[in-house]
CSV table of C-alpha atoms in Angstrom, one decimal:
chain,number,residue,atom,x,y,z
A,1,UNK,CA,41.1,69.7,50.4
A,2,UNK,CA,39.8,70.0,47.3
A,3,UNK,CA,42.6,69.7,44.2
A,4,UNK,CA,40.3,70.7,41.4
A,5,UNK,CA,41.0,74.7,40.2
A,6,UNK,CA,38.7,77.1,40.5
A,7,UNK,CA,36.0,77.0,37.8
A,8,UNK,CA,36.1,73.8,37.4
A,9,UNK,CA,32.6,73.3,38.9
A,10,UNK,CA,30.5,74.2,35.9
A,11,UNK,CA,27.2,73.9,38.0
A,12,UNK,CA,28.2,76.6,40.3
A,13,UNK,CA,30.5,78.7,38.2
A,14,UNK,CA,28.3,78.9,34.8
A,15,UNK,CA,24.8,79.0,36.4
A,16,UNK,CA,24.2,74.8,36.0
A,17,UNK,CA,22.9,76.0,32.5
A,18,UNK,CA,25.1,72.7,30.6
A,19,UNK,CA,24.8,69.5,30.3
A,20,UNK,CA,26.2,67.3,33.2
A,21,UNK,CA,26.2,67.2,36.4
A,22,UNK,CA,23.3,69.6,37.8
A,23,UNK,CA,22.7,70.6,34.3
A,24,UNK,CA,19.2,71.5,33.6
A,25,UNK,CA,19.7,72.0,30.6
A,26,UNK,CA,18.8,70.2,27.4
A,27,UNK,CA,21.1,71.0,25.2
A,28,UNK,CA,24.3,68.6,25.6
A,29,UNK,CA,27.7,70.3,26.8
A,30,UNK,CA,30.6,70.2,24.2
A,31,UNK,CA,33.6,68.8,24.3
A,32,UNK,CA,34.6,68.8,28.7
A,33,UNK,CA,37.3,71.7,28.6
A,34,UNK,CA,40.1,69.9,31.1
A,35,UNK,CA,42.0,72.6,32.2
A,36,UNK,CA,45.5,71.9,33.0
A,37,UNK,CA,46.8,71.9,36.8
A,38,UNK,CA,50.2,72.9,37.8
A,39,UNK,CA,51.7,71.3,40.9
A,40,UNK,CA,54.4,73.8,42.1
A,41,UNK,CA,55.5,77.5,41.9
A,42,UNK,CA,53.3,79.2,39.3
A,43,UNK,CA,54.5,80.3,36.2
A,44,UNK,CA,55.2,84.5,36.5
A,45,UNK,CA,53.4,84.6,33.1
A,46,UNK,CA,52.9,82.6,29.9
A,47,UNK,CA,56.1,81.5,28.8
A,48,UNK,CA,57.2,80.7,25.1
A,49,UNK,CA,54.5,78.5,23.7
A,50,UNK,CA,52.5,77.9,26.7
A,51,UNK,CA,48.9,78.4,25.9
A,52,UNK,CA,46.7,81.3,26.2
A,53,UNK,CA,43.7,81.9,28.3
A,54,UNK,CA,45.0,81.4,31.5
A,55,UNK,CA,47.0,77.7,31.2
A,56,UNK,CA,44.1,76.3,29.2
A,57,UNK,CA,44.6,74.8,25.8
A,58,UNK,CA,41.9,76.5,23.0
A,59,UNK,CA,39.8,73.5,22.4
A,60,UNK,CA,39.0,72.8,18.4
A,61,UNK,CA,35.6,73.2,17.0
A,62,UNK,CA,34.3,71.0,14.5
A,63,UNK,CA,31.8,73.3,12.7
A,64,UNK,CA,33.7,72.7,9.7
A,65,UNK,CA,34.1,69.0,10.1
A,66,UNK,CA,37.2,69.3,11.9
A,67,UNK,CA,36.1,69.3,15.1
A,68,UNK,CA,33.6,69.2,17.4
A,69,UNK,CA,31.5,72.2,17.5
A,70,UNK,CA,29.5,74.3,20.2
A,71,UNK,CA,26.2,72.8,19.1
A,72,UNK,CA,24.9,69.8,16.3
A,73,UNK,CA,24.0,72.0,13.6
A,74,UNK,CA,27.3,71.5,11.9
A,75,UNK,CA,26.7,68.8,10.0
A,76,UNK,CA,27.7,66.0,12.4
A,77,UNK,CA,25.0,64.1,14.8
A,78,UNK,CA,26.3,61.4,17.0
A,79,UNK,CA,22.8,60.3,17.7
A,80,UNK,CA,21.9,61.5,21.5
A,81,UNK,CA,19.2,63.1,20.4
A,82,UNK,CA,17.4,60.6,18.3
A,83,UNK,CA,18.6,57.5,20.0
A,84,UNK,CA,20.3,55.8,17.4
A,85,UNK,CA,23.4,55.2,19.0
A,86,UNK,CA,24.4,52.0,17.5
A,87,UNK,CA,24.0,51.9,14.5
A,88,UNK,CA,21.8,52.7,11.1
A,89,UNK,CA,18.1,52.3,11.4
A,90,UNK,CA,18.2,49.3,9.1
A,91,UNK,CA,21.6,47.9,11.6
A,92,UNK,CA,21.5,45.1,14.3
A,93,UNK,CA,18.4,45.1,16.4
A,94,UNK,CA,16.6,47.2,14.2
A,95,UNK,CA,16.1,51.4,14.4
A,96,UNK,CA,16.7,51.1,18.7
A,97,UNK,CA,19.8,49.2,18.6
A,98,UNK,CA,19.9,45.9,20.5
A,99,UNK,CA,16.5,45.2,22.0
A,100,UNK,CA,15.0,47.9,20.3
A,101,UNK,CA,11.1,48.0,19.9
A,102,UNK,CA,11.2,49.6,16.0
A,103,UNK,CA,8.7,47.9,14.0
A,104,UNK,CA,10.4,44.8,11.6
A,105,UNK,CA,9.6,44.0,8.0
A,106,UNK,CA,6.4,42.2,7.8
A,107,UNK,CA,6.7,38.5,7.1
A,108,UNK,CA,5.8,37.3,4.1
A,109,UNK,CA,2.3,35.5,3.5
A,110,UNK,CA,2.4,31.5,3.2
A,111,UNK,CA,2.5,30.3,-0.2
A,112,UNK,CA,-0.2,28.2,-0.1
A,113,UNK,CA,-0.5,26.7,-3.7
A,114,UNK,CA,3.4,25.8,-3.7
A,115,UNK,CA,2.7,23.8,-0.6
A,116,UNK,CA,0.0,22.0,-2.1
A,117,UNK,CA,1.9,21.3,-5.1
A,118,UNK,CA,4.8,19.6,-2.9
A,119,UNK,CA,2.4,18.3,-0.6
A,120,UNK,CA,0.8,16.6,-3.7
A,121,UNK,CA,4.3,15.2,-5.1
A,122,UNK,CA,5.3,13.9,-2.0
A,123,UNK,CA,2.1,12.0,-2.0
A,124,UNK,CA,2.2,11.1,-5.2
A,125,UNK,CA,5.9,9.7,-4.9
A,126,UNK,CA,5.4,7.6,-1.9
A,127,UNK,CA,2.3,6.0,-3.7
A,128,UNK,CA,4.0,5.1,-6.3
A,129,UNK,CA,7.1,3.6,-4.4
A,130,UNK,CA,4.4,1.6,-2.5
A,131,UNK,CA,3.1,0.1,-5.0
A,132,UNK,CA,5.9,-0.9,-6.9
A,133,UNK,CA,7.1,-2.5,-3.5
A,134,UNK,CA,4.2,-4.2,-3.0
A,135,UNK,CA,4.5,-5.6,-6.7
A,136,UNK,CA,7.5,-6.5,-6.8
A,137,UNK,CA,7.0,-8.8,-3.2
A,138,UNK,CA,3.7,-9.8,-4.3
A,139,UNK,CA,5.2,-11.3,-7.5
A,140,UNK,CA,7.9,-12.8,-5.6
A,141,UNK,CA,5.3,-14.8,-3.6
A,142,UNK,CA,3.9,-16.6,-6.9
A,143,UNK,CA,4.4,-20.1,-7.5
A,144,UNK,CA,4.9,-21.0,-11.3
A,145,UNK,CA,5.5,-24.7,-10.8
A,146,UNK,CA,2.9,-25.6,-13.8
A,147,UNK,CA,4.1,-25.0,-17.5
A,148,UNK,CA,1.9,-25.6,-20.1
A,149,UNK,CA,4.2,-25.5,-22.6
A,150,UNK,CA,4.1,-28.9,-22.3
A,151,UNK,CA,0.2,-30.1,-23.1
A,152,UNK,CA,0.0,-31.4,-26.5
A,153,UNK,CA,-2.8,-31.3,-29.1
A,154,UNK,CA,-4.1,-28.3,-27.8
A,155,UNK,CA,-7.5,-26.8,-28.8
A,156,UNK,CA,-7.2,-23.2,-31.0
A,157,UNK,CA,-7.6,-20.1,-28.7
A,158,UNK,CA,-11.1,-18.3,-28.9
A,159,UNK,CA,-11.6,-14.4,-27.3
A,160,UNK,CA,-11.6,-13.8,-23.5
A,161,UNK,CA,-9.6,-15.7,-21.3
A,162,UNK,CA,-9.8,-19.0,-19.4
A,163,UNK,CA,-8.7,-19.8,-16.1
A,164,UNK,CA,-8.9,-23.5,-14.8
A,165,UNK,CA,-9.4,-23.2,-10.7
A,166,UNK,CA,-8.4,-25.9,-8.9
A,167,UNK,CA,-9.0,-26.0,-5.1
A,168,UNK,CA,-6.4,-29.5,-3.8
A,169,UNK,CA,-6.4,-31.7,-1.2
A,170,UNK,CA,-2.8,-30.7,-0.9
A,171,UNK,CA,-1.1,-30.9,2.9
A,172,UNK,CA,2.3,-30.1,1.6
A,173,UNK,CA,3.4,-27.9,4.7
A,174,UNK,CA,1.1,-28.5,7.3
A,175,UNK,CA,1.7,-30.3,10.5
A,176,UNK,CA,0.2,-33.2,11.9
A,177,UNK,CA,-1.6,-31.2,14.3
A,178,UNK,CA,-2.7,-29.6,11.6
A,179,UNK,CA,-4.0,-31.9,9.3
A,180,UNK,CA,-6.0,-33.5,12.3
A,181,UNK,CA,-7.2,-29.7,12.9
A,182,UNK,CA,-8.7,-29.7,9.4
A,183,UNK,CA,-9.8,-33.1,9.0
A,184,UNK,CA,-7.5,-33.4,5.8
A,185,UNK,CA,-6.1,-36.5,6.9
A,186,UNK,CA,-3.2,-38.0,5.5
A,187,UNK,CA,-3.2,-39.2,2.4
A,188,UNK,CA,0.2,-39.5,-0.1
A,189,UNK,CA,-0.2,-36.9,-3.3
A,190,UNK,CA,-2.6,-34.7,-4.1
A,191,UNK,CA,-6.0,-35.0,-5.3
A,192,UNK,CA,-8.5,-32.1,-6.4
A,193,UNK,CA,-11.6,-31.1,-4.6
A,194,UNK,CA,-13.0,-28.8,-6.7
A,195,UNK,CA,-12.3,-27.3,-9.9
A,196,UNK,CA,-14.1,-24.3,-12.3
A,197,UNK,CA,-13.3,-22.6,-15.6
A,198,UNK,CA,-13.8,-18.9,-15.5
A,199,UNK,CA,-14.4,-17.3,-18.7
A,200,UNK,CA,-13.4,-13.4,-18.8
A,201,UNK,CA,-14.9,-11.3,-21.9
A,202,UNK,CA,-16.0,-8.2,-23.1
A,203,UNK,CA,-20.1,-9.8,-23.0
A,204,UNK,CA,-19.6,-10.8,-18.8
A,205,UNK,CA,-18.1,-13.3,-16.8
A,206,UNK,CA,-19.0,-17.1,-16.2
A,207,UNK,CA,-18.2,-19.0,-13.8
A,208,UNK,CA,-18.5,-23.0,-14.5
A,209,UNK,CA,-18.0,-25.7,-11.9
A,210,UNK,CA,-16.7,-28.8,-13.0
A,211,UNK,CA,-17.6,-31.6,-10.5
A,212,UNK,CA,-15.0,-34.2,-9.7
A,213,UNK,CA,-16.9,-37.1,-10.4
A,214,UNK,CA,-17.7,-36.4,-14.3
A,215,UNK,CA,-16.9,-38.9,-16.5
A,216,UNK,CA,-14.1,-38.2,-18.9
A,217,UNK,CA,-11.6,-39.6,-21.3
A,218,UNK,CA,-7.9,-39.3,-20.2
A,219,UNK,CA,-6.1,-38.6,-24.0
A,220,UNK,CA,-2.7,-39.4,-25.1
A,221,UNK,CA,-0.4,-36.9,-23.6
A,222,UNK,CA,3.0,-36.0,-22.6
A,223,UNK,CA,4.1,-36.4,-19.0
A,224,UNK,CA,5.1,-33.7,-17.3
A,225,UNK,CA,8.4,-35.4,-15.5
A,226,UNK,CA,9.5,-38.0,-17.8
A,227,UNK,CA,8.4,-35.7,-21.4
A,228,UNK,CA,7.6,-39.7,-22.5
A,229,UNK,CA,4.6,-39.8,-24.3
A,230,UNK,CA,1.5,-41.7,-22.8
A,231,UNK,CA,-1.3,-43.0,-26.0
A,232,UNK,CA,-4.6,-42.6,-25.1
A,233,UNK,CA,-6.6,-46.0,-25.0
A,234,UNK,CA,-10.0,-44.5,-24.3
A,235,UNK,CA,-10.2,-45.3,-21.1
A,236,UNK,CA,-13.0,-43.1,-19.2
A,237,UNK,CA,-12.2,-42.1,-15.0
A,238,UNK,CA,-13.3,-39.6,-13.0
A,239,UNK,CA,-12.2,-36.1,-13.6
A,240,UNK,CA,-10.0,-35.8,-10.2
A,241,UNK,CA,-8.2,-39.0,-11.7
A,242,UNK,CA,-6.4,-36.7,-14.1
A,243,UNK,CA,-4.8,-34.6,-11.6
A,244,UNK,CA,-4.1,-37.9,-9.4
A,245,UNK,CA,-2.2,-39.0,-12.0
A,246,UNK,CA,0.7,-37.1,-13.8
A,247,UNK,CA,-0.8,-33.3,-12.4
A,248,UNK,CA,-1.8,-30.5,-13.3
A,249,UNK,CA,-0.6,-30.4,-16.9
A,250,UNK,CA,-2.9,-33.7,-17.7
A,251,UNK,CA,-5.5,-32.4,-16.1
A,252,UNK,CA,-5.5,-28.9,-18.1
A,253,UNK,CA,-5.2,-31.6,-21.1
A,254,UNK,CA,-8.0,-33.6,-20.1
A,255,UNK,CA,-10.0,-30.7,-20.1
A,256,UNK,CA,-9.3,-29.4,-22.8
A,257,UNK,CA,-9.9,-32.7,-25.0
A,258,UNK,CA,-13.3,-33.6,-23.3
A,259,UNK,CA,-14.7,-29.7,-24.0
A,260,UNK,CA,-12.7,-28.3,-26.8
A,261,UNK,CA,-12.2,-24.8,-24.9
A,262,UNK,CA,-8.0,-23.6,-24.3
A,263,UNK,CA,-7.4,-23.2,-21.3
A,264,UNK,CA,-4.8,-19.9,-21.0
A,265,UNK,CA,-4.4,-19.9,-17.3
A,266,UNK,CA,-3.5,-22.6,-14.5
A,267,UNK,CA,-4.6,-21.4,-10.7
A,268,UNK,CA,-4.6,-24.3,-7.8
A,269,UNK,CA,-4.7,-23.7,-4.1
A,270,UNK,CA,-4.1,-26.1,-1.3
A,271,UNK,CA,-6.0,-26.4,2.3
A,272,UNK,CA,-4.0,-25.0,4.3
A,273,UNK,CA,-3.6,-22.1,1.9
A,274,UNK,CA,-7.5,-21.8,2.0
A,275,UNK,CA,-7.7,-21.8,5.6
A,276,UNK,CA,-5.5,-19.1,6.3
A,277,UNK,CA,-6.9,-16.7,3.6
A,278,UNK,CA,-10.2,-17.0,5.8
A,279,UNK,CA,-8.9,-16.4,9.0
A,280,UNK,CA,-6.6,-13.5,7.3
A,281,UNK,CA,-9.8,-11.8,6.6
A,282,UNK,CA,-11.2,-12.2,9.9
A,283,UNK,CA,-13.7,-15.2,8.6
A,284,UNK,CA,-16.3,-14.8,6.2
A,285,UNK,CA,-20.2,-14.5,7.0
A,286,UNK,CA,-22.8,-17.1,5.9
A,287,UNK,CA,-26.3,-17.7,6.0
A,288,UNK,CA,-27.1,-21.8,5.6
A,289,UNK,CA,-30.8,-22.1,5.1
A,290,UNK,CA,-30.2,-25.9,6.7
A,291,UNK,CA,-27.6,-27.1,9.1
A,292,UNK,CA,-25.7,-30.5,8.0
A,293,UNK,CA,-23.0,-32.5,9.4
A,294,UNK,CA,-20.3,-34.6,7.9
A,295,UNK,CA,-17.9,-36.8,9.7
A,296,UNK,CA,-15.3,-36.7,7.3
A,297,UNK,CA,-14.9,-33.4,6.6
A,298,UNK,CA,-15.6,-32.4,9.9
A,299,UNK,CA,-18.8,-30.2,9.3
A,300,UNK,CA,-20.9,-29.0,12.0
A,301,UNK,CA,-23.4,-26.7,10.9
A,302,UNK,CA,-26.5,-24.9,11.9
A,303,UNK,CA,-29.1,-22.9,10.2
A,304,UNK,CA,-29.1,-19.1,9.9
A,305,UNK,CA,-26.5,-16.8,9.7
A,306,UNK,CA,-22.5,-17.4,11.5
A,307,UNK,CA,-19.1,-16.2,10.8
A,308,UNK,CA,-16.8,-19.5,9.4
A,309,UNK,CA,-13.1,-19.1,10.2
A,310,UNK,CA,-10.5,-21.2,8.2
A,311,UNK,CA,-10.7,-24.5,10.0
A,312,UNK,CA,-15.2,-24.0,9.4
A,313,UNK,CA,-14.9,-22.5,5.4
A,314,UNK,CA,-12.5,-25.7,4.5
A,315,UNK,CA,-15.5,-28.1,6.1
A,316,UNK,CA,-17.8,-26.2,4.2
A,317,UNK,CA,-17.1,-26.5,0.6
A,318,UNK,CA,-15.1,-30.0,1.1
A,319,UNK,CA,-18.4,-31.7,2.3
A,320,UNK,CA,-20.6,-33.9,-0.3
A,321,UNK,CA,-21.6,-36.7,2.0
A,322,UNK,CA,-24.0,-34.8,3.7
A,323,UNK,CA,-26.1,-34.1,0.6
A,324,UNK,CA,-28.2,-36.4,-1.9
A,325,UNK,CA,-26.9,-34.5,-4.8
A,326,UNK,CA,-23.4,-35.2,-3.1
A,327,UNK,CA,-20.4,-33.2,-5.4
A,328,UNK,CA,-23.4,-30.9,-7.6
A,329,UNK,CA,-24.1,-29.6,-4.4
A,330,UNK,CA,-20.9,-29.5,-3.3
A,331,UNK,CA,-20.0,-27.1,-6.4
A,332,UNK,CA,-23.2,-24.8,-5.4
A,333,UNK,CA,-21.8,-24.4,-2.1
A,334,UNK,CA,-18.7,-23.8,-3.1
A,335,UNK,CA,-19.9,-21.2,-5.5
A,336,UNK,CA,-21.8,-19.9,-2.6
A,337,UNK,CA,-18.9,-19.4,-0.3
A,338,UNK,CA,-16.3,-18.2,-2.6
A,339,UNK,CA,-18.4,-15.3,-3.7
A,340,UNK,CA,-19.1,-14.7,0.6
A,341,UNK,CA,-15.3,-14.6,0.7
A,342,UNK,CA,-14.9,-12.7,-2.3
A,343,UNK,CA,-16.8,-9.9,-0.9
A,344,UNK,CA,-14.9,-9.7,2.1
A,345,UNK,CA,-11.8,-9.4,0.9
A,346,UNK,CA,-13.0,-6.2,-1.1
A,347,UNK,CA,-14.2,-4.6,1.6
A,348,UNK,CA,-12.6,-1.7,2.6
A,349,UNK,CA,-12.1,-2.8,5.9
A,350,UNK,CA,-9.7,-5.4,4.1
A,351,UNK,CA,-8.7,-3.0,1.1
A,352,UNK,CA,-7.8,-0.1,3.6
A,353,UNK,CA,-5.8,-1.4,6.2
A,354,UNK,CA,-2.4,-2.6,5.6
A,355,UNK,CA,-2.6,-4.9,8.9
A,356,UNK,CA,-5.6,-6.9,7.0
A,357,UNK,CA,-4.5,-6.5,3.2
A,358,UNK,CA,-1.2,-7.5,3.5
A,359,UNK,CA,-1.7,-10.9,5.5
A,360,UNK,CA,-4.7,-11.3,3.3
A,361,UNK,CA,-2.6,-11.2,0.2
A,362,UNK,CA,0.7,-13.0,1.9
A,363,UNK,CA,-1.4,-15.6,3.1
A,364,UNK,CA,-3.0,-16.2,-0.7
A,365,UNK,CA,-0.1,-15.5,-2.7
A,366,UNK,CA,2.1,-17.6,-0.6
A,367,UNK,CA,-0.3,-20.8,-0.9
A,368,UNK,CA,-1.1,-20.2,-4.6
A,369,UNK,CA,0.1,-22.3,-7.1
A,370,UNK,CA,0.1,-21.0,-11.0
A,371,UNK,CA,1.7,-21.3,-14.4
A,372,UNK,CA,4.8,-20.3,-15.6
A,373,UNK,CA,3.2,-17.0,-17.6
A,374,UNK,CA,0.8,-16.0,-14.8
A,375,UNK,CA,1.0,-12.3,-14.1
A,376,UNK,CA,0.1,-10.2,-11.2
A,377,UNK,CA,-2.4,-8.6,-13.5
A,378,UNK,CA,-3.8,-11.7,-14.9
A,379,UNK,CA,-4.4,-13.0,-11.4
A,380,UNK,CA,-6.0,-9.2,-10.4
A,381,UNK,CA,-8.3,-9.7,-13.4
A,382,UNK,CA,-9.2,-13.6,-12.1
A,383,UNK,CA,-10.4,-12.6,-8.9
A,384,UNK,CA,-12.3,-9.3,-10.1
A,385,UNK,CA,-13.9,-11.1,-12.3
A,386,UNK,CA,-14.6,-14.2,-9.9
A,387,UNK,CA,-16.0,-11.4,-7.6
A,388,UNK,CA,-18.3,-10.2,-10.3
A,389,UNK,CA,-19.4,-13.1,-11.2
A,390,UNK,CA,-20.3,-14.6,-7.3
A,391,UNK,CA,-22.1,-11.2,-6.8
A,392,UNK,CA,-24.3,-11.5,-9.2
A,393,UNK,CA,-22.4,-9.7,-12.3
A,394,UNK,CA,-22.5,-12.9,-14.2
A,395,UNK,CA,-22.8,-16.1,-14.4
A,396,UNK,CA,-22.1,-19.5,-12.4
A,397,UNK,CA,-23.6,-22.6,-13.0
A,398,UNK,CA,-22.5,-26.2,-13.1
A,399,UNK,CA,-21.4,-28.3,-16.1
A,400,UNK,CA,-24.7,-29.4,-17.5
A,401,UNK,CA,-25.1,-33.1,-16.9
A,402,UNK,CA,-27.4,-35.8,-18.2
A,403,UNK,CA,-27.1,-38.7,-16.3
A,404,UNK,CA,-24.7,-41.0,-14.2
A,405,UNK,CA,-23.1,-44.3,-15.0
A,406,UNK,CA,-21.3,-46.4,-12.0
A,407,UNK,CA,-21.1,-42.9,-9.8
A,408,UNK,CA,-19.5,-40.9,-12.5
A,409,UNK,CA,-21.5,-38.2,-13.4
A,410,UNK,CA,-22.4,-38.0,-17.4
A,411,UNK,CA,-22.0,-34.3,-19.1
A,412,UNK,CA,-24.5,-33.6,-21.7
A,413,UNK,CA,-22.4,-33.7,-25.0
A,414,UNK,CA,-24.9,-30.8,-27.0
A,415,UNK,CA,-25.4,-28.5,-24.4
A,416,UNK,CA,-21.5,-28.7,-23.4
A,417,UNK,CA,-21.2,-28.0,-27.1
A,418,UNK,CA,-23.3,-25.1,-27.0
A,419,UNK,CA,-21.6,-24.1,-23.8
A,420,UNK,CA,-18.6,-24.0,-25.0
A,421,UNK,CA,-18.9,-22.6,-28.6
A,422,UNK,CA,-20.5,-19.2,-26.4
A,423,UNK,CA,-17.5,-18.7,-24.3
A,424,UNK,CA,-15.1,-19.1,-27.0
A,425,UNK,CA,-17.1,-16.6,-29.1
A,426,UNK,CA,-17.0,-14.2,-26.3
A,427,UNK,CA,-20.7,-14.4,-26.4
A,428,UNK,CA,-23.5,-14.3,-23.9
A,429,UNK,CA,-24.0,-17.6,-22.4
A,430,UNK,CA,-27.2,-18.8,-22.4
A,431,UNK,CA,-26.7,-22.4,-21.5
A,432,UNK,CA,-27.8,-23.7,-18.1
A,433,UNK,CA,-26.9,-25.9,-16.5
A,434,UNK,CA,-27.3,-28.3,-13.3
């Protein structure tokens, strides 16, 4: 049985023309009008205070904005019609509510020119953090054992720069294996194998060999150990003697007193040091118009063109006893291969890639010893002006010589004369020599 009063149907009582249940209609109901239900004896009548209408409260209107009204004209929408039921257009999930499908607001176009700019600084910055790095450990790698504070009697400086090369017979660090490897054998102290002066200037580069048999006069001179002064008696040895001797500070002063030119920077590099530049590169290529051999430095040449790894380059330029002209050609070859390596190393297969440059320049800076005011930059400009000068940007020649005496090999006094008065006026050489 059914509780609900009469009327309370509104489908069947008020033609279904509402909103609800059976409604057709598409107008919303109002306000559901509960009526109230009395369980028990009905009242005779409306008492005092009950409600009119037959037991059912007057429901407020809100056409006035106190209530709610019959329709939504009145100045108050709660959204049914539109949709926006939860909220403002511009609330949570946009003009539909949560998971709506309104349209957002666009987003805005990439700045393009401020992400270059950062792009750029960021580039910019690690660059320069790089490089600093890599300065700082390069320096740190840099031997100044040699000072030359403490040559005497030394020659006025002239314009450009002078470096005195000095390629040793030095095994310090290598093992036995080694030095049997290399042919360097085993000898106590250190003896030079080759040696250059490179002139730097504003009128080109020149490159000249020195050969280790010349004939020169060791002067008086301080040694660099004991500070004791040593008189010079006029006796004449071989210019590899000098080094053998008391080092590399009597050999930048025998230098300097046989030629007059000031030497301002002290560069020497050992064998094993050598070697492993070479094989850091991944060899150097050379063409030999004539194959040679040499038992003592280990040489084992052919003719035409071949890639020389460290244990090869190191046999290369130490051999002489292969060759008539013995230590001049020697020096040519020497020239010959430094500029081959030279070029190498500034390829960019070398230049750009850090797993070639860095062992490259490990391997080099690790092995090089210089003097005490040798800079990084000094050393940049030796070797880019070496490179010049081996490429053809330059000039290379050997100390010009005039004769021989008991195997010493005789400079000629005016053209070393000549020689030298060019490079200390910065000028054009135009010397040659042998």
């Amino acid at each position: 049985m059914n509780d609900w009063p009469d009327g309370w149907d509104d489908s069947r009582n008020n033609g279904g023309n509402r909103y609800g249940r059976g409604s057709a209609g598409a107008q919303p109901e109002s306000a559901r009008v509960m009526r109230q239900v009395r369980r028990g004896p009905a009242s005779p009548g409306p008492g005092p205070g009950a409600p009119p209408y037959g037991g059912v409260p007057q429901q407020p209107t809100y056409g006035d904005g106190q209530g709610y009204g019959d329709g939504y004209d009145n100045g108050y929408d709660p959204g049914y019609n539109t949709g926006q039921v939860y909220g403002s257009p511009n609330g949570p999930g946009g003009p539909q509510g949560p998971g709506g499908t309104g349209t957002r607001d666009p987003r805005p176009a990439p700045n393009w020119r401020r992400r270059i700019k950062w792009t750029a600084i960021t580039l910019v910055t690690l660059l320069v953090v790089v490089s600093v790095s890599t300065y700082f450990w390069a320096d740190s790698k840099l031997h100044r054992d040699v000072d030359l504070s403490k040559v005497i009697d030394r020659p006025d400086a002239g314009q450009g720069t002078n470096y005195l090369i000095v390629g040793s017979d030095s095994r310090a660090g290598m093992s036995a294996e080694e030095k049997k490897k290399l042919h360097t054998g085993s000898a106590e102290g250190k003896r030079t194998d080759s040696m250059m002066i490179l002139h730097t200037g504003d009128n080109g580069s020149t490159l000249v060999s020195l050969p280790r048999d010349s004939n020169v006069e060791i002067p008086t001179y301080k040694g660099s150990d004991s500070g004791k002064t040593y008189q010079g008696t006029g006796r004449h040895v071989k210019l590899n003697a000098a080094y053998a001797e008391d080092g590399p500070e009597l050999l930048v002063r025998t230098v300097e007193f046989n030629t007059g030119l000031r030497i301002d920077h002290y560069v020497e590099i050992g064998f094993g040091g050598f070697a492993k530049i070479v094989d850091a590169v991944g060899g150097v290529d050379m063409t030999l118009d004539k194959g040679f051999k040499d038992k003592y430095s280990g040489a084992d040449f052919k003719a035409g063109k071949q890639t020389l790894n460290g244990e090869q380059a190191l046999a290369f330029v130490r051999t002489r006893h292969a060759f008539a002209a013995s230590d001049l050609e020697r020096t040519k070859n020497q020239q010959k291969f430094l500029a081959a390596l030279a070029h190498q190393v500034a390829t960019p297969s070398t230049v750009l890639n850090p797993f070639t440059l860095y062992p490259t320049m490990g391997a080099g800076l690790d092995s090089l010893t210089v003097d005490k005011d040798m800079s990084l930059w000094d050393l940049a400009d030796m070797f880019w002006a070496m490179k010049g000068v081996t490429g053809g940007d330059g000039k290379s020649m050997n100390m010009p010589i005039s004769g021989s005496t008991g195997g010493n090999l005789v400079w000629d006094k005016a053209k070393v004369k000549a020689l030298v008065d060019e490079l200390k006026n910065d000028d054009k050489v135009t010397v040659s020599g042998n």
